[in-house]
mmCIF file of C-alpha atoms in Angstrom:
data_model
loop_
_atom_site.group_PDB
_atom_site.id
_atom_site.type_symbol
_atom_site.label_atom_id
_atom_site.label_comp_id
_atom_site.label_asym_id
_atom_site.label_seq_id
_atom_site.Cartn_x
_atom_site.Cartn_y
_atom_site.Cartn_z
ATOM 1 C CA ASP A 1 -14.542 8.823 12.434
ATOM 2 C CA ALA A 2 -12.582 10.528 9.690
ATOM 3 C CA GLY A 3 -10.139 8.365 7.834
ATOM 4 C CA VAL A 4 -6.747 9.379 6.542
ATOM 5 C CA THR A 5 -6.874 12.682 4.698
ATOM 6 C CA GLN A 6 -4.428 13.974 2.123
ATOM 7 C CA SER A 7 -4.025 17.266 0.340
ATOM 8 C CA PRO A 8 -4.014 18.321 -2.368
ATOM 9 C CA THR A 9 -5.859 15.657 -4.361
ATOM 10 C CA HIS A 10 -4.205 16.602 -7.638
ATOM 11 C CA LEU A 11 -1.160 18.659 -8.471
ATOM 12 C CA ILE A 12 0.613 19.679 -11.667
ATOM 13 C CA LYS A 13 4.219 20.864 -11.492
ATOM 14 C CA THR A 14 7.049 21.411 -13.939
ATOM 15 C CA ARG A 15 10.488 19.841 -13.877
ATOM 16 C CA GLY A 16 12.828 21.357 -11.318
ATOM 17 C CA GLN A 17 10.085 22.631 -9.032
ATOM 18 C CA HIS A 18 9.462 21.353 -5.546
ATOM 19 C CA VAL A 19 6.275 20.037 -4.006
ATOM 20 C CA THR A 20 4.861 19.513 -0.521
ATOM 21 C CA LEU A 21 2.206 16.896 0.110
ATOM 22 C CA ARG A 22 0.268 16.698 3.358
ATOM 23 C CA CYS A 23 -1.327 13.917 5.332
ATOM 24 C CA SER A 24 -3.436 13.707 8.470
ATOM 25 C CA PRO A 25 -3.664 10.255 10.068
ATOM 26 C CA ILE A 26 -6.666 8.614 11.635
ATOM 27 C CA SER A 27 -7.324 10.042 15.094
ATOM 28 C CA GLY A 28 -5.243 8.163 17.650
ATOM 29 C CA HIS A 29 -2.765 6.818 15.101
ATOM 30 C CA LYS A 30 0.829 7.783 15.745
ATOM 31 C CA SER A 31 2.530 6.416 12.657
ATOM 32 C CA VAL A 32 2.467 7.672 9.077
ATOM 33 C CA SER A 33 3.978 5.958 6.060
ATOM 34 C CA TRP A 34 4.423 7.358 2.560
ATOM 35 C CA TYR A 35 4.316 5.335 -0.651
ATOM 36 C CA GLN A 36 4.738 6.153 -4.324
ATOM 37 C CA GLN A 37 2.642 4.283 -6.874
ATOM 38 C CA VAL A 38 3.376 4.616 -10.569
ATOM 39 C CA LEU A 39 0.847 3.391 -13.093
ATOM 40 C CA GLY A 40 0.673 -0.388 -13.335
ATOM 41 C CA GLN A 41 2.835 -1.053 -10.292
ATOM 42 C CA GLY A 42 2.264 -1.669 -6.620
ATOM 43 C CA PRO A 43 3.031 1.085 -4.100
ATOM 44 C CA GLN A 44 6.704 1.570 -3.223
ATOM 45 C CA PHE A 45 7.703 2.504 0.322
ATOM 46 C CA ILE A 46 9.276 5.938 0.759
ATOM 47 C CA PHE A 47 9.249 6.729 4.504
ATOM 48 C CA GLN A 48 7.734 5.765 7.787
ATOM 49 C CA TYR A 49 7.469 8.061 10.805
ATOM 50 C CA TYR A 50 6.454 7.038 14.291
ATOM 51 C CA GLU A 51 6.212 9.435 17.203
ATOM 52 C CA LYS A 52 7.851 12.098 15.037
ATOM 53 C CA GLU A 53 10.948 9.997 14.397
ATOM 54 C CA GLU A 54 11.925 8.478 11.051
ATOM 55 C CA ARG A 55 11.573 4.752 11.430
ATOM 56 C CA GLY A 56 12.257 3.596 7.918
ATOM 57 C CA ARG A 57 13.367 4.906 4.558
ATOM 58 C CA GLY A 58 12.958 3.289 1.174
ATOM 59 C CA ASN A 59 15.234 3.392 -1.822
ATOM 60 C CA PHE A 60 14.498 6.959 -2.913
ATOM 61 C CA PRO A 61 16.960 9.783 -3.600
ATOM 62 C CA ASP A 62 17.681 12.546 -1.112
ATOM 63 C CA ARG A 63 15.364 14.820 -3.087
ATOM 64 C CA PHE A 64 12.624 13.130 -1.080
ATOM 65 C CA SER A 65 12.228 14.174 2.537
ATOM 66 C CA ALA A 66 9.485 14.059 5.115
ATOM 67 C CA ARG A 67 8.640 15.020 8.643
ATOM 68 C CA GLN A 68 5.966 14.381 11.233
ATOM 69 C CA PHE A 69 4.491 17.058 13.435
ATOM 70 C CA PRO A 70 3.476 16.949 17.123
ATOM 71 C CA ASN A 71 -0.150 16.337 16.083
ATOM 72 C CA TYR A 72 1.103 13.324 14.041
ATOM 73 C CA SER A 73 0.277 14.867 10.679
ATOM 74 C CA SER A 74 3.014 14.602 8.116
ATOM 75 C CA GLU A 75 4.494 16.304 5.079
ATOM 76 C CA LEU A 76 6.341 14.752 2.163
ATOM 77 C CA ASN A 77 8.631 17.089 0.255
ATOM 78 C CA VAL A 78 10.124 16.419 -3.148
ATOM 79 C CA ASN A 79 12.741 18.781 -4.579
ATOM 80 C CA ALA A 80 14.013 19.202 -8.130
ATOM 81 C CA LEU A 81 11.089 17.333 -9.629
ATOM 82 C CA LEU A 82 11.706 14.935 -12.491
ATOM 83 C CA LEU A 83 9.223 13.618 -15.034
ATOM 84 C CA GLY A 84 9.581 10.219 -13.388
ATOM 85 C CA ASP A 85 8.195 11.581 -10.123
ATOM 86 C CA SER A 86 4.751 11.625 -11.696
ATOM 87 C CA ALA A 87 2.763 9.169 -9.623
ATOM 88 C CA LEU A 88 0.076 8.662 -7.019
ATOM 89 C CA TYR A 89 1.492 9.471 -3.587
ATOM 90 C CA LEU A 90 -0.165 7.554 -0.827
ATOM 91 C CA CYS A 91 -0.150 8.170 2.875
ATOM 92 C CA ALA A 92 -1.014 5.378 5.295
ATOM 93 C CA SER A 93 -1.577 5.626 9.013
ATOM 94 C CA SER A 94 -1.266 3.005 11.720
ATOM 95 C CA LEU A 95 -1.498 2.908 15.491
ATOM 96 C CA ALA A 96 2.168 2.037 15.732
ATOM 97 C CA GLY A 97 4.909 1.267 13.264
ATOM 98 C CA GLU A 98 4.091 -2.422 13.017
ATOM 99 C CA GLY A 99 0.339 -2.050 12.873
ATOM 100 C CA THR A 100 -2.208 -2.394 10.127
ATOM 101 C CA GLN A 101 -1.887 0.465 7.660
ATOM 102 C CA TYR A 102 -4.892 2.332 6.327
ATOM 103 C CA PHE A 103 -4.475 4.405 3.205
ATOM 104 C CA GLY A 104 -5.667 7.868 2.398
ATOM 105 C CA PRO A 105 -7.122 8.830 -0.994
ATOM 106 C CA GLY A 106 -3.719 9.842 -2.340
ATOM 107 C CA THR A 107 -2.311 12.844 -4.143
ATOM 108 C CA ARG A 108 -1.893 12.491 -7.871
ATOM 109 C CA LEU A 109 1.193 14.400 -9.012
ATOM 110 C CA LEU A 110 1.895 15.154 -12.633
ATOM 111 C CA VAL A 111 5.282 16.605 -13.562
ATOM 112 C CA LEU A 112 5.500 18.244 -16.975
ATOM 113 C CA GLN B 1 13.995 -12.290 -7.751
ATOM 114 C CA LYS B 2 11.296 -9.802 -6.856
ATOM 115 C CA GLU B 3 10.496 -9.394 -3.173
ATOM 116 C CA VAL B 4 6.813 -10.091 -3.800
ATOM 117 C CA GLU B 5 5.492 -11.810 -6.889
ATOM 118 C CA GLN B 6 1.944 -11.849 -8.134
ATOM 119 C CA ASN B 7 0.525 -12.866 -11.469
ATOM 120 C CA SER B 8 -0.555 -9.564 -13.033
ATOM 121 C CA GLY B 9 -3.513 -11.198 -14.786
ATOM 122 C CA PRO B 10 -6.081 -10.329 -15.739
ATOM 123 C CA LEU B 11 -7.772 -13.203 -13.948
ATOM 124 C CA SER B 12 -11.246 -13.589 -15.353
ATOM 125 C CA VAL B 13 -13.955 -15.538 -13.504
ATOM 126 C CA PRO B 14 -17.716 -15.759 -13.984
ATOM 127 C CA GLU B 15 -20.050 -14.267 -11.427
ATOM 128 C CA GLY B 16 -20.621 -16.638 -8.534
ATOM 129 C CA ALA B 17 -17.354 -18.522 -9.000
ATOM 130 C CA ILE B 18 -14.369 -18.710 -6.657
ATOM 131 C CA ALA B 19 -11.464 -16.433 -7.507
ATOM 132 C CA SER B 20 -8.030 -17.550 -6.321
ATOM 133 C CA LEU B 21 -5.248 -14.979 -6.061
ATOM 134 C CA ASN B 22 -1.711 -16.043 -5.273
ATOM 135 C CA CYS B 23 1.406 -14.380 -3.950
ATOM 136 C CA THR B 24 4.944 -15.484 -3.125
ATOM 137 C CA TYR B 25 7.443 -13.505 -1.095
ATOM 138 C CA SER B 26 11.175 -13.677 -0.485
ATOM 139 C CA ASP B 27 11.668 -12.203 3.018
ATOM 140 C CA ARG B 28 11.488 -15.079 5.494
ATOM 141 C CA GLY B 29 11.430 -12.502 8.287
ATOM 142 C CA SER B 30 7.979 -11.278 7.288
ATOM 143 C CA GLN B 31 5.485 -12.087 10.024
ATOM 144 C CA SER B 32 2.263 -10.471 8.863
ATOM 145 C CA PHE B 33 0.624 -10.355 5.475
ATOM 146 C CA PHE B 34 -1.979 -7.997 4.108
ATOM 147 C CA TRP B 35 -4.360 -8.043 1.170
ATOM 148 C CA TYR B 36 -5.568 -4.768 -0.284
ATOM 149 C CA ARG B 37 -8.098 -4.142 -3.035
ATOM 150 C CA GLN B 38 -7.582 -1.193 -5.363
ATOM 151 C CA TYR B 39 -10.194 0.042 -7.769
ATOM 152 C CA SER B 40 -8.966 1.919 -10.817
ATOM 153 C CA GLY B 41 -8.007 5.469 -9.881
ATOM 154 C CA LYS B 42 -8.519 4.883 -6.155
ATOM 155 C CA SER B 43 -6.264 4.138 -3.220
ATOM 156 C CA PRO B 44 -5.734 0.659 -1.707
ATOM 157 C CA GLU B 45 -8.424 -0.558 0.658
ATOM 158 C CA LEU B 46 -7.627 -3.168 3.312
ATOM 159 C CA ILE B 47 -9.447 -6.478 2.839
ATOM 160 C CA MET B 48 -7.814 -8.611 5.498
ATOM 161 C CA PHE B 49 -4.569 -9.685 7.108
ATOM 162 C CA ILE B 50 -3.113 -12.943 8.346
ATOM 163 C CA TYR B 51 -0.299 -13.736 10.781
ATOM 164 C CA SER B 52 -0.458 -17.460 11.361
ATOM 165 C CA ASN B 53 -0.039 -20.409 9.056
ATOM 166 C CA GLY B 54 -3.332 -21.808 7.837
ATOM 167 C CA ASP B 55 -6.597 -20.223 6.813
ATOM 168 C CA LYS B 56 -8.407 -17.134 8.011
ATOM 169 C CA GLU B 57 -11.954 -16.450 6.878
ATOM 170 C CA ASP B 58 -13.818 -13.138 6.775
ATOM 171 C CA GLY B 59 -17.144 -13.245 4.995
ATOM 172 C CA ARG B 60 -16.602 -14.217 1.363
ATOM 173 C CA PHE B 61 -12.826 -13.855 1.728
ATOM 174 C CA THR B 62 -10.344 -16.473 2.918
ATOM 175 C CA ALA B 63 -6.639 -15.782 3.294
ATOM 176 C CA GLN B 64 -4.214 -18.672 3.363
ATOM 177 C CA LEU B 65 -0.632 -18.542 4.601
ATOM 178 C CA ASN B 66 2.187 -21.049 4.300
ATOM 179 C CA LYS B 67 5.376 -19.551 5.726
ATOM 180 C CA ALA B 68 7.484 -22.607 4.906
ATOM 181 C CA SER B 69 6.614 -22.198 1.225
ATOM 182 C CA GLN B 70 6.599 -18.370 1.467
ATOM 183 C CA TYR B 71 3.167 -18.361 -0.093
ATOM 184 C CA VAL B 72 0.028 -16.351 0.588
ATOM 185 C CA SER B 73 -3.287 -16.589 -1.195
ATOM 186 C CA LEU B 74 -6.690 -14.965 -1.181
ATOM 187 C CA LEU B 75 -9.871 -16.789 -2.122
ATOM 188 C CA ILE B 76 -13.006 -14.865 -2.986
ATOM 189 C CA ARG B 77 -16.154 -16.971 -2.889
ATOM 190 C CA ASP B 78 -19.330 -16.091 -4.791
ATOM 191 C CA SER B 79 -17.441 -13.494 -6.836
ATOM 192 C CA GLN B 80 -19.428 -10.408 -7.791
ATOM 193 C CA PRO B 81 -18.837 -7.885 -10.584
ATOM 194 C CA SER B 82 -18.126 -5.341 -7.821
ATOM 195 C CA ASP B 83 -15.086 -7.467 -6.865
ATOM 196 C CA SER B 84 -13.457 -6.494 -10.168
ATOM 197 C CA ALA B 85 -10.330 -4.643 -9.085
ATOM 198 C CA THR B 86 -6.597 -5.055 -8.592
ATOM 199 C CA TYR B 87 -5.630 -7.111 -5.537
ATOM 200 C CA LEU B 88 -2.347 -6.252 -3.849
ATOM 201 C CA CYS B 89 -0.438 -8.650 -1.643
ATOM 202 C CA ALA B 90 1.785 -6.965 0.958
ATOM 203 C CA PRO B 91 4.035 -8.718 3.453
ATOM 204 C CA HIS B 92 5.015 -6.515 6.333
ATOM 205 C CA SER B 93 8.695 -5.958 7.026
ATOM 206 C CA GLY B 94 8.810 -5.821 10.793
ATOM 207 C CA ASN B 95 12.216 -4.166 10.973
ATOM 208 C CA THR B 96 11.214 -0.991 9.206
ATOM 209 C CA GLY B 97 7.433 -1.021 9.359
ATOM 210 C CA LYS B 98 7.137 -0.952 5.607
ATOM 211 C CA LEU B 99 4.735 -2.914 3.468
ATOM 212 C CA ILE B 100 6.330 -4.570 0.470
ATOM 213 C CA PHE B 101 3.819 -4.673 -2.352
ATOM 214 C CA GLY B 102 3.575 -6.927 -5.340
ATOM 215 C CA GLN B 103 2.453 -5.425 -8.629
ATOM 216 C CA GLY B 104 -1.052 -6.724 -8.014
ATOM 217 C CA THR B 105 -3.402 -9.114 -9.793
ATOM 218 C CA THR B 106 -6.251 -7.662 -11.809
ATOM 219 C CA LEU B 107 -9.488 -9.588 -11.288
ATOM 220 C CA GLN B 108 -12.380 -9.363 -13.705
ATOM 221 C CA VAL B 109 -15.700 -10.866 -12.650
ATOM 222 C CA LYS B 110 -18.010 -11.259 -15.610
ATOM 223 C CA PRO B 111 -21.797 -11.206 -15.132
#
């Protein structure tokens, strides 16, 4: 079975631009969570979606938004990019919101 | 106080030894606890999880949980050089579904 997939794998943007990151969960999983991991730190929670509804939001500015589609895939959008948004963005899927989370390979974003 | 605290290391052990990784957490409402391994440049990979106080064994790995002390640990027996990685402790916040990660402990297993 395919695991969690994310696209793109790498991305370079400039300050002020916006970016869309995509995630497809494991087949049968209905929940997707997004995390940001900067170098040397553990992942920080951004959002969780379950059955297309936002179930949790971390301490990130409104420039960050996300949504989940009927097929349970998800998009993370970041507007007005800042240098500090450079990080590894991780998507994790789980059967339900409380379940074990399995991570995708991540998207590495560099903002110049 | 950080929500999850781990010694960043590096923790260096010789091949074949037992590596002990520790984690404390602040949210007494956390009910489940996860250990992930992350190789440099890769995404976190689930090792195991534990819900109940006591020990849980899976192969060379043993997770230990003490909710009264808000303490979780991971023991790796017969450590191998391939175990060299960063180990992330993550209590689960049941209210929001989020995992709360520590900064991770870097383990180095020397041949």
